[in-house]
Short mmCIF file of C-alpha atoms and ligand atoms in Angstrom, two decimals:
data_model
loop_
_atom_site.label_atom_id
_atom_site.label_comp_id
_atom_site.label_asym_id
_atom_site.label_seq_id
_atom_site.Cartn_x
_atom_site.Cartn_y
_atom_site.Cartn_z
CA UNK A 1 -0.07 -0.05 -0.03
CA UNK A 2 1.35 3.53 -1.01
CA UNK A 3 1.52 6.22 1.62
CA UNK A 4 -0.85 8.72 1.20
CA UNK A 5 0.37 12.24 2.33
CA UNK A 6 -2.05 14.81 3.43
CA UNK A 7 -1.58 18.62 3.98
CA UNK A 8 -3.84 20.37 6.56
CA UNK A 9 -3.86 23.71 7.70
CA UNK A 10 -3.77 24.76 11.48
CA UNK A 11 -5.94 27.71 12.96
CA UNK A 12 -5.26 27.22 16.49
CA UNK A 13 -6.68 30.85 17.09
CA UNK A 14 -7.20 32.00 20.63
CA UNK A 15 -7.65 30.96 23.97
CA UNK A 16 -7.04 27.38 24.49
CA UNK A 17 -7.04 26.71 20.94
CA UNK A 18 -3.00 26.29 20.15
CA UNK A 19 -2.91 23.69 23.28
CA UNK A 20 -5.88 21.68 22.36
CA UNK A 21 -4.51 21.84 18.32
CA UNK A 22 -0.73 21.06 19.52
CA UNK A 23 -2.69 17.57 21.28
CA UNK A 24 -4.63 16.74 17.86
CA UNK A 25 -1.75 17.30 15.80
CA UNK A 26 0.72 15.08 17.90
CA UNK A 27 -1.91 12.16 18.32
CA UNK A 28 -2.26 12.50 14.28
CA UNK A 29 1.16 12.00 13.61
CA UNK A 30 1.81 9.32 16.24
CA UNK A 31 -1.11 7.46 14.91
CA UNK A 32 0.42 7.79 10.97
CA UNK A 33 3.55 7.10 12.26
CA UNK A 34 2.46 3.98 13.31
CA UNK A 35 0.26 3.34 10.61
CA UNK A 36 3.22 3.78 7.53
CA UNK A 37 0.50 4.65 5.03
CA UNK A 38 -0.44 8.13 5.69
CA UNK A 39 1.68 10.89 6.58
CA UNK A 40 0.61 15.14 7.16
CA UNK A 41 2.07 18.05 6.73
CA UNK A 42 0.65 20.69 9.04
CA UNK A 43 0.97 24.46 8.23
CA UNK A 44 0.14 27.18 11.20
CA UNK A 45 -1.54 30.19 10.40
CA UNK A 46 -1.29 32.46 13.14
CA UNK A 47 -4.83 33.97 12.54
CA UNK A 48 -7.58 35.27 15.09
CA UNK A 49 -7.77 38.09 17.65
CA UNK A 50 -3.75 38.58 18.00
CA UNK A 51 -3.70 39.14 14.43
CA UNK A 52 -6.83 41.51 14.36
CA UNK A 53 -5.47 43.48 17.19
CA UNK A 54 -2.42 43.76 14.53
CA UNK A 55 -4.18 44.12 11.00
CA UNK A 56 -8.09 44.60 11.88
CA UNK A 57 -8.92 41.65 10.32
CA UNK A 58 -9.46 38.47 11.74
CA UNK A 59 -7.86 36.61 8.74
CA UNK A 60 -6.08 37.95 5.81
CA UNK A 61 -8.27 39.57 2.88
CA UNK A 62 -7.33 36.30 0.55
CA UNK A 63 -7.20 33.91 3.37
CA UNK A 64 -10.01 31.61 1.94
CA UNK A 65 -7.75 31.49 -1.35
CA UNK A 66 -5.04 30.55 1.31
CA UNK A 67 -6.40 27.70 2.64
CA UNK A 68 -8.39 25.98 -0.23
CA UNK A 69 -5.38 24.22 -1.81
CA UNK A 70 -5.21 22.14 1.73
CA UNK A 71 -6.84 18.64 2.19
CA UNK A 72 -8.16 19.92 5.48
CA UNK A 73 -8.11 22.45 8.32
CA UNK A 74 -8.00 21.83 11.82
CA UNK A 75 -9.12 24.73 13.93
CA UNK A 76 -8.85 25.35 17.76
CA UNK A 77 -11.15 28.57 19.03
CA UNK A 78 -12.00 31.77 18.24
CA UNK A 79 -12.34 34.41 20.52
CA UNK A 80 -11.22 36.70 23.13
CA UNK A 81 -12.59 39.13 25.53
CA UNK A 82 -11.21 42.10 24.10
CA UNK A 83 -12.66 41.43 20.69
CA UNK A 84 -16.13 41.46 20.09
CA UNK A 85 -17.61 38.02 19.54
CA UNK A 86 -19.47 38.83 16.79
CA UNK A 87 -16.34 40.40 15.09
CA UNK A 88 -14.20 37.56 15.69
CA UNK A 89 -16.66 34.79 14.90
CA UNK A 90 -18.05 36.11 12.07
CA UNK A 91 -14.62 37.34 10.59
CA UNK A 92 -13.09 33.70 10.73
CA UNK A 93 -14.88 30.91 11.65
CA UNK A 94 -18.18 31.84 10.13
CA UNK A 95 -16.74 33.08 7.37
CA UNK A 96 -14.80 29.63 6.36
CA UNK A 97 -18.14 27.36 7.14
CA UNK A 98 -19.97 29.79 4.75
CA UNK A 99 -17.58 30.53 2.30
CA UNK A 100 -16.53 26.72 1.60
CA UNK A 101 -20.15 25.81 1.76
CA UNK A 102 -19.33 23.40 4.39
CA UNK A 103 -22.98 22.94 4.96
CA UNK A 104 -22.97 19.91 7.01
CA UNK A 105 -22.21 20.08 10.65
CA UNK A 106 -21.87 16.54 11.67
CA UNK A 107 -21.42 16.73 15.70
CA UNK A 108 -21.49 13.12 17.40
CA UNK A 109 -23.26 12.87 21.01
CA UNK A 110 -21.97 9.69 22.30
CA UNK A 111 -21.11 8.96 26.12
CA UNK A 112 -18.01 7.03 25.53
CA UNK A 113 -16.98 4.41 28.42
CA UNK A 114 -15.34 6.32 31.27
CA UNK A 115 -16.87 9.79 30.72
CA UNK A 116 -18.88 11.45 33.41
CA UNK A 117 -22.75 11.96 32.95
CA UNK A 118 -24.88 13.66 34.78
CA UNK A 119 -27.99 12.20 34.39
CA UNK A 120 -28.96 9.46 36.50
CA UNK A 121 -31.31 6.20 35.13
CA UNK A 122 -29.76 6.32 31.64
CA UNK A 123 -28.26 3.44 29.82
CA UNK A 124 -24.60 4.33 28.42
CA UNK A 125 -25.95 3.11 25.10
CA UNK A 126 -28.82 5.64 25.32
CA UNK A 127 -26.51 8.25 24.87
CA UNK A 128 -25.40 7.79 21.15
CA UNK A 129 -26.54 10.15 18.58
CA UNK A 130 -25.42 12.13 15.80
CA UNK A 131 -26.72 15.83 15.06
CA UNK A 132 -26.48 16.71 11.16
CA UNK A 133 -27.02 20.66 11.46
CA UNK A 134 -27.40 23.27 8.64
CA UNK A 135 -24.22 25.14 8.46
CA UNK A 136 -24.38 27.48 5.76
CA UNK A 137 -27.25 29.86 6.64
CA UNK A 138 -30.86 29.75 8.58
CA UNK A 139 -30.60 32.01 11.80
CA UNK A 140 -26.91 32.48 11.08
CA UNK A 141 -26.81 33.83 7.90
CA UNK A 142 -25.81 37.22 8.65
CA UNK A 143 -28.83 39.20 7.39
CA UNK A 144 -30.69 41.92 9.16
CA UNK A 145 -30.86 45.27 10.55
CA UNK A 146 -29.41 46.97 13.49
CA UNK A 147 -30.52 50.37 14.41
CA UNK A 148 -30.91 52.80 17.40
CA UNK A 149 -34.17 51.80 18.15
CA UNK A 150 -34.45 48.19 16.50
CA UNK A 151 -32.66 45.46 15.47
CA UNK A 152 -33.81 42.46 12.61
CA UNK A 153 -32.19 39.36 12.72
CA UNK A 154 -33.47 37.46 9.52
CA UNK A 155 -33.17 33.92 9.00
CA UNK A 156 -32.33 32.39 5.49
CA UNK A 157 -34.31 28.88 4.37
CA UNK A 158 -33.65 27.68 0.57
CA UNK A 159 -34.90 24.96 -0.71
CA UNK A 160 -31.77 24.26 -1.68
CA UNK A 161 -30.18 24.87 1.82
CA UNK A 162 -32.52 22.87 3.43
CA UNK A 163 -33.23 19.87 1.09
CA UNK A 164 -29.30 19.25 0.74
CA UNK A 165 -28.73 19.02 4.70
CA UNK A 166 -31.93 16.52 5.17
CA UNK A 167 -30.90 14.39 2.24
CA UNK A 168 -27.78 14.04 3.72
CA UNK A 169 -29.13 13.27 7.49
CA UNK A 170 -31.25 10.48 5.95
CA UNK A 171 -28.01 9.22 3.91
CA UNK A 172 -25.79 8.83 7.08
CA UNK A 173 -28.85 6.96 8.53
CA UNK A 174 -28.85 4.56 6.00
CA UNK A 175 -25.01 4.42 5.37
CA UNK A 176 -24.50 4.12 9.11
CA UNK A 177 -27.34 1.75 9.55
CA UNK A 178 -28.97 4.28 11.93
CA UNK A 179 -32.97 3.76 12.51
CA UNK A 180 -34.35 6.65 12.85
CA UNK A 181 -33.77 10.73 12.13
CA UNK A 182 -35.16 13.42 14.31
CA UNK A 183 -36.15 16.57 12.80
CA UNK A 184 -35.97 19.67 15.11
CA UNK A 185 -38.41 21.97 14.38
CA UNK A 186 -40.36 25.08 15.85
CA UNK A 187 -43.04 25.51 13.48
CA UNK A 188 -45.67 26.57 15.91
CA UNK A 189 -43.90 29.86 16.70
CA UNK A 190 -41.28 30.43 13.96
CA UNK A 191 -44.72 30.96 11.13
CA UNK A 192 -42.11 30.74 8.07
CA UNK A 193 -39.03 29.56 8.58
CA UNK A 194 -40.27 26.62 10.25
CA UNK A 195 -43.04 25.85 8.34
CA UNK A 196 -40.85 25.90 5.25
CA UNK A 197 -38.35 23.44 7.15
CA UNK A 198 -41.41 21.03 8.14
CA UNK A 199 -42.87 20.51 4.62
CA UNK A 200 -39.45 20.07 2.99
CA UNK A 201 -38.77 17.03 6.09
CA UNK A 202 -41.78 15.55 4.98
CA UNK A 203 -40.91 15.48 1.17
CA UNK A 204 -37.48 14.21 1.65
CA UNK A 205 -38.36 11.46 4.17
CA UNK A 206 -40.34 10.17 1.40
CA UNK A 207 -37.61 9.20 -0.59
CA UNK A 208 -36.88 6.79 2.77
CA UNK A 209 -39.45 4.68 3.78
CA UNK A 210 -37.15 2.38 5.52
CA UNK A 211 -35.57 5.06 7.92
CA UNK A 212 -38.52 5.92 10.95
CA UNK A 213 -39.12 9.69 11.09
CA UNK A 214 -39.95 12.02 13.91
CA UNK A 215 -40.41 15.79 14.46
CA UNK A 216 -39.88 17.40 17.42
CA UNK A 217 -40.59 21.12 18.87
CA UNK A 218 -37.28 22.41 19.52
CA UNK A 219 -38.26 22.95 23.44
CA UNK A 220 -39.72 19.31 24.08
CA UNK A 221 -36.70 18.13 22.29
CA UNK A 222 -34.56 19.95 24.99
CA UNK A 223 -36.75 18.20 27.52
CA UNK A 224 -36.14 14.96 26.36
CA UNK A 225 -32.77 15.05 25.83
CA UNK A 226 -32.76 15.33 29.47
CA UNK A 227 -35.51 13.07 30.29
CA UNK A 228 -34.95 10.23 27.54
CA UNK A 229 -31.79 10.40 25.32
CA UNK A 230 -32.53 7.27 23.91
CA UNK A 231 -35.37 8.54 21.59
CA UNK A 232 -32.49 10.25 19.74
CA UNK A 233 -30.26 8.46 16.81
CA UNK A 234 -29.60 10.57 13.61
CA UNK A 235 -31.11 14.52 14.25
CA UNK A 236 -31.39 16.95 11.50
CA UNK A 237 -31.54 20.99 13.01
CA UNK A 238 -31.26 24.34 11.78
CA UNK A 239 -28.08 26.37 12.64
CA UNK A 240 -28.87 27.93 15.79
CA UNK A 241 -30.94 24.45 17.15
CA UNK A 242 -28.03 22.61 16.15
CA UNK A 243 -25.54 25.01 18.48
CA UNK A 244 -27.97 25.22 21.26
CA UNK A 245 -28.91 21.27 20.99
CA UNK A 246 -25.34 20.50 21.28
CA UNK A 247 -24.07 22.07 24.30
CA UNK A 248 -26.68 20.40 25.79
CA UNK A 249 -25.31 17.13 24.18
CA UNK A 250 -22.01 17.96 25.25
CA UNK A 251 -23.09 18.22 28.88
CA UNK A 252 -24.82 14.64 29.01
CA UNK A 253 -22.12 13.06 27.40
CA UNK A 254 -18.89 14.13 29.16
CA UNK A 255 -18.92 17.96 28.68
CA UNK A 256 -17.40 20.80 26.58
CA UNK A 257 -14.07 18.83 26.81
CA UNK A 258 -15.27 15.84 24.91
CA UNK A 259 -17.67 17.18 21.76
CA UNK A 260 -16.35 17.77 18.42
CA UNK A 261 -17.63 18.43 15.35
CA UNK A 262 -17.13 18.31 11.48
CA UNK A 263 -17.63 21.07 8.97
CA UNK A 264 -18.01 19.48 5.93
CA UNK A 265 -18.76 20.59 1.97
CA UNK A 266 -19.80 16.79 0.86
CA UNK A 267 -18.89 17.37 -2.66
CA UNK A 268 -15.32 18.45 -1.73
CA UNK A 269 -15.12 21.51 -3.68
CA UNK A 270 -13.31 22.88 -0.83
CA UNK A 271 -11.66 21.66 2.43
CA UNK A 272 -13.35 20.33 5.32
CA UNK A 273 -12.40 21.98 8.65
CA UNK A 274 -12.62 19.69 12.06
CA UNK A 275 -12.78 21.63 15.32
CA UNK A 276 -13.77 20.90 19.09
CA UNK A 277 -17.07 22.48 19.56
CA UNK A 278 -16.21 24.09 22.54
CA UNK A 279 -15.10 27.72 22.49
CA UNK A 280 -11.91 29.54 23.73
CA UNK A 281 -12.26 29.43 27.38
CA UNK A 282 -10.91 32.45 28.68
CA UNK A 283 -11.44 31.54 32.14
CA UNK A 284 -8.82 28.56 32.01
CA UNK A 285 -6.58 30.19 29.33
CA UNK A 286 -2.99 30.22 29.78
CA UNK A 287 -2.60 27.54 32.37
CA UNK A 288 -2.17 23.81 29.94
CA UNK A 289 -5.04 22.50 31.70
CA UNK A 290 -7.56 22.05 29.04
CA UNK A 291 -9.17 18.83 28.21
CA UNK A 292 -7.49 17.95 24.23
CA UNK A 293 -9.96 15.00 23.98
CA UNK A 294 -12.81 16.93 21.58
CA UNK A 295 -10.00 17.86 19.74
CA UNK A 296 -8.61 14.47 19.27
CA UNK A 297 -12.00 13.09 18.19
CA UNK A 298 -12.27 16.05 15.46
CA UNK A 299 -8.86 14.67 13.91
CA UNK A 300 -10.52 11.44 14.40
CA UNK A 301 -13.23 12.88 12.56
CA UNK A 302 -10.73 13.89 9.70
CA UNK A 303 -9.51 10.46 9.33
CA UNK A 304 -12.99 9.24 8.51
CA UNK A 305 -12.90 12.25 5.93
CA UNK A 306 -9.70 10.92 4.48
CA UNK A 307 -11.41 7.50 3.70
CA UNK A 308 -9.54 5.69 6.95
CA UNK A 309 -12.61 5.55 9.33
CA UNK A 310 -10.30 2.81 10.86
CA UNK A 311 -7.69 4.91 11.81
CA UNK A 312 -10.23 7.08 13.36
CA UNK A 313 -11.56 4.64 15.35
CA UNK A 314 -8.14 4.03 16.71
CA UNK A 315 -7.56 7.62 17.76
CA UNK A 316 -11.17 7.46 19.45
CA UNK A 317 -10.60 4.22 20.93
CA UNK A 318 -7.42 5.48 22.55
CA UNK A 319 -9.42 8.40 23.79
CA UNK A 320 -12.31 5.99 25.61
CA UNK A 321 -9.31 3.87 26.98
CA UNK A 322 -7.66 6.75 28.58
CA UNK A 323 -11.08 7.92 29.94
CA UNK A 324 -11.71 4.20 31.26
CA UNK A 325 -8.31 3.93 33.07
CA UNK A 326 -9.36 7.01 34.53
CA UNK A 327 -5.77 8.38 36.09
CA UNK A 328 -4.61 11.13 33.72
CA UNK A 329 -7.54 13.44 33.23
CA UNK A 330 -7.87 17.40 32.92
CA UNK A 331 -10.01 19.63 35.80
CA UNK A 332 -12.81 19.05 33.84
CA UNK A 333 -13.01 15.67 34.35
CA UNK A 334 -12.39 15.52 37.88
CA UNK A 335 -8.45 15.02 37.29
CA UNK A 336 -5.46 17.06 38.01
CA UNK A 337 -3.35 16.42 34.65
CA UNK A 338 -2.45 18.52 32.15
CA UNK A 339 -3.61 19.02 28.45
CA UNK A 340 0.03 17.55 27.59
CA UNK A 341 -0.19 14.84 29.89
CA UNK A 342 -3.65 13.94 28.62
CA UNK A 343 -2.20 14.07 24.99
CA UNK A 344 0.56 11.74 26.11
CA UNK A 345 -1.55 9.17 27.64
CA UNK A 346 -3.80 9.04 24.30
CA UNK A 347 -0.80 8.22 22.48
CA UNK A 348 0.39 5.47 24.71
CA UNK A 349 -3.13 3.68 23.99
CA UNK A 350 -2.59 3.70 20.03
P1 NAD B 401 -16.56 28.41 25.71
O1 NAD B 401 -16.78 26.55 25.60
O2 NAD B 401 -15.02 28.86 25.40
O3 NAD B 401 -16.41 27.71 27.53
C1 NAD B 401 -17.60 27.51 28.55
C2 NAD B 401 -17.37 26.85 29.37
O4 NAD B 401 -16.38 25.24 29.35
C3 NAD B 401 -16.11 27.10 29.94
O5 NAD B 401 -15.96 27.16 31.48
C4 NAD B 401 -14.37 26.66 30.04
O6 NAD B 401 -13.56 26.55 30.72
C5 NAD B 401 -15.43 25.20 29.49
N1 NAD B 401 -14.18 24.47 28.34
C6 NAD B 401 -14.63 24.42 27.23
N2 NAD B 401 -13.73 23.82 26.76
C7 NAD B 401 -12.65 22.97 27.63
C8 NAD B 401 -11.79 22.20 27.30
N3 NAD B 401 -11.37 21.90 26.55
N4 NAD B 401 -11.35 21.57 28.78
C9 NAD B 401 -12.24 21.92 29.84
N5 NAD B 401 -12.62 22.90 30.06
C10 NAD B 401 -13.38 23.17 29.08
O7 NAD B 401 -17.45 28.93 25.46
P2 NAD B 401 -18.18 30.43 26.03
O8 NAD B 401 -17.22 30.60 27.45
O9 NAD B 401 -18.85 30.54 25.87
O10 NAD B 401 -17.14 30.94 24.98
C11 NAD B 401 -15.64 31.76 25.21
C12 NAD B 401 -15.20 32.25 23.86
O11 NAD B 401 -15.03 31.31 22.82
C13 NAD B 401 -16.01 33.25 23.08
O12 NAD B 401 -15.11 34.59 22.85
C14 NAD B 401 -17.10 32.52 22.62
O13 NAD B 401 -17.53 33.58 21.25
C15 NAD B 401 -15.77 31.90 21.83
N6 NAD B 401 -16.46 30.59 21.02
C16 NAD B 401 -15.90 30.17 19.85
C17 NAD B 401 -16.05 28.68 19.50
C18 NAD B 401 -15.35 28.39 18.37
O14 NAD B 401 -14.40 29.06 18.04
N7 NAD B 401 -15.43 27.14 17.65
C19 NAD B 401 -16.84 28.33 19.79
C20 NAD B 401 -18.11 28.73 20.63
C21 NAD B 401 -17.48 29.72 21.73
C1 IPM B 402 -20.15 26.32 17.87
C2 IPM B 402 -19.85 27.90 17.94
C3 IPM B 402 -20.09 28.99 16.88
C4 IPM B 402 -21.57 28.73 15.98
C5 IPM B 402 -19.98 30.23 17.31
C6 IPM B 402 -18.61 30.74 18.05
C7 IPM B 402 -20.73 31.40 16.10
O1 IPM B 402 -21.07 28.32 18.96
O2 IPM B 402 -19.41 25.77 16.67
O3 IPM B 402 -20.87 26.16 17.94
O4 IPM B 402 -22.34 29.31 16.85
O5 IPM B 402 -21.80 28.16 15.46
MN1 MN B 403 -21.89 26.32 19.98
#
């Protein structure tokens, strides 16, 4: 077997971003060396809030041009208390997601063995769902007006945008042998966008008679994720609902330090981007105690995307083995280990 080479852009960003990215890339490097048939070249781009303070931009004007030649992007986190969040996040993260048409945001919510869960009377296997979050339009389209006495935030839901994400969710269910797709809605109050979403969900569902479908209002869905998470399998939802529900998902599946996401352009016209779903965590930045497991999980999603799910599984199994052993954990998981200790422990389990 030949050795496949991939070029990965690293956008470490702000706060704990650099330390968790460093962990992800060390684990990828170690996995590649053991494997022998895959190799990575990492290139850092020091964009983010420091870059913004120096240049007035979060990334260069031709940032997308620079990124478009990579095979994938590893992103840490963006955001710092001295830069307004709507500037830092739109100027980098949302620009890349939307500019590269990464319309699928794939976020597994799975309780690994050894990971803490705050819910009682819940079986581990009951928390095993995959969120397919619309990632290119919806409530995050960036449309609206801001005046002195009035603001309007416009959600943009196109037929193309809704159809493609809902199709992706059903195709994922078929591919992974999952049985149910749940659509998250709020058609009772959002009388344009969510009525449209519901209609398209019902249309697309007709193409997949073998898959069971459900539709839940987002408020009730939040309640059921806590009371009865076993009812969720594949979940498809809009940008905002997916954002909120996956932080809730993180809370029931080990915390922010254990939750990953892939921003995917399925047609592969542009590179896809892999990241922990947490932010830059200013409250613990600079202490070297952030949990790198979410980023390692995101790197494992990158392996799936590179056509090496076997390697992705090895990386995730290594994370799970460290969790199960329970001796080398960061403070968010009740331990006293540093980020680097956990990274080394994961590499040792590979
Ligand atoms: P956050 O996810 O950064 O932090 C929430 C809480 O979780 C904090 O207590 C933090 O310490 C903890 N936490 C997060 N990741 C952790 C990890 N790996 N290990 C241990 N603990 C971890 O969310 P926030 O505080 O709402 O946002 C902080 C900044 O990050 C803001 O500027 C926000 O806009 C930005 N943000 C960026 C992204 C991104 O770049 N993808 C995502 C979310 C928030
Ligand atoms: C996430 C983040 C981003 C989002 C923010 C920072 C723009 O919260 O990736 O979940 O809402 O998509
Ligand atoms: Mn979020």
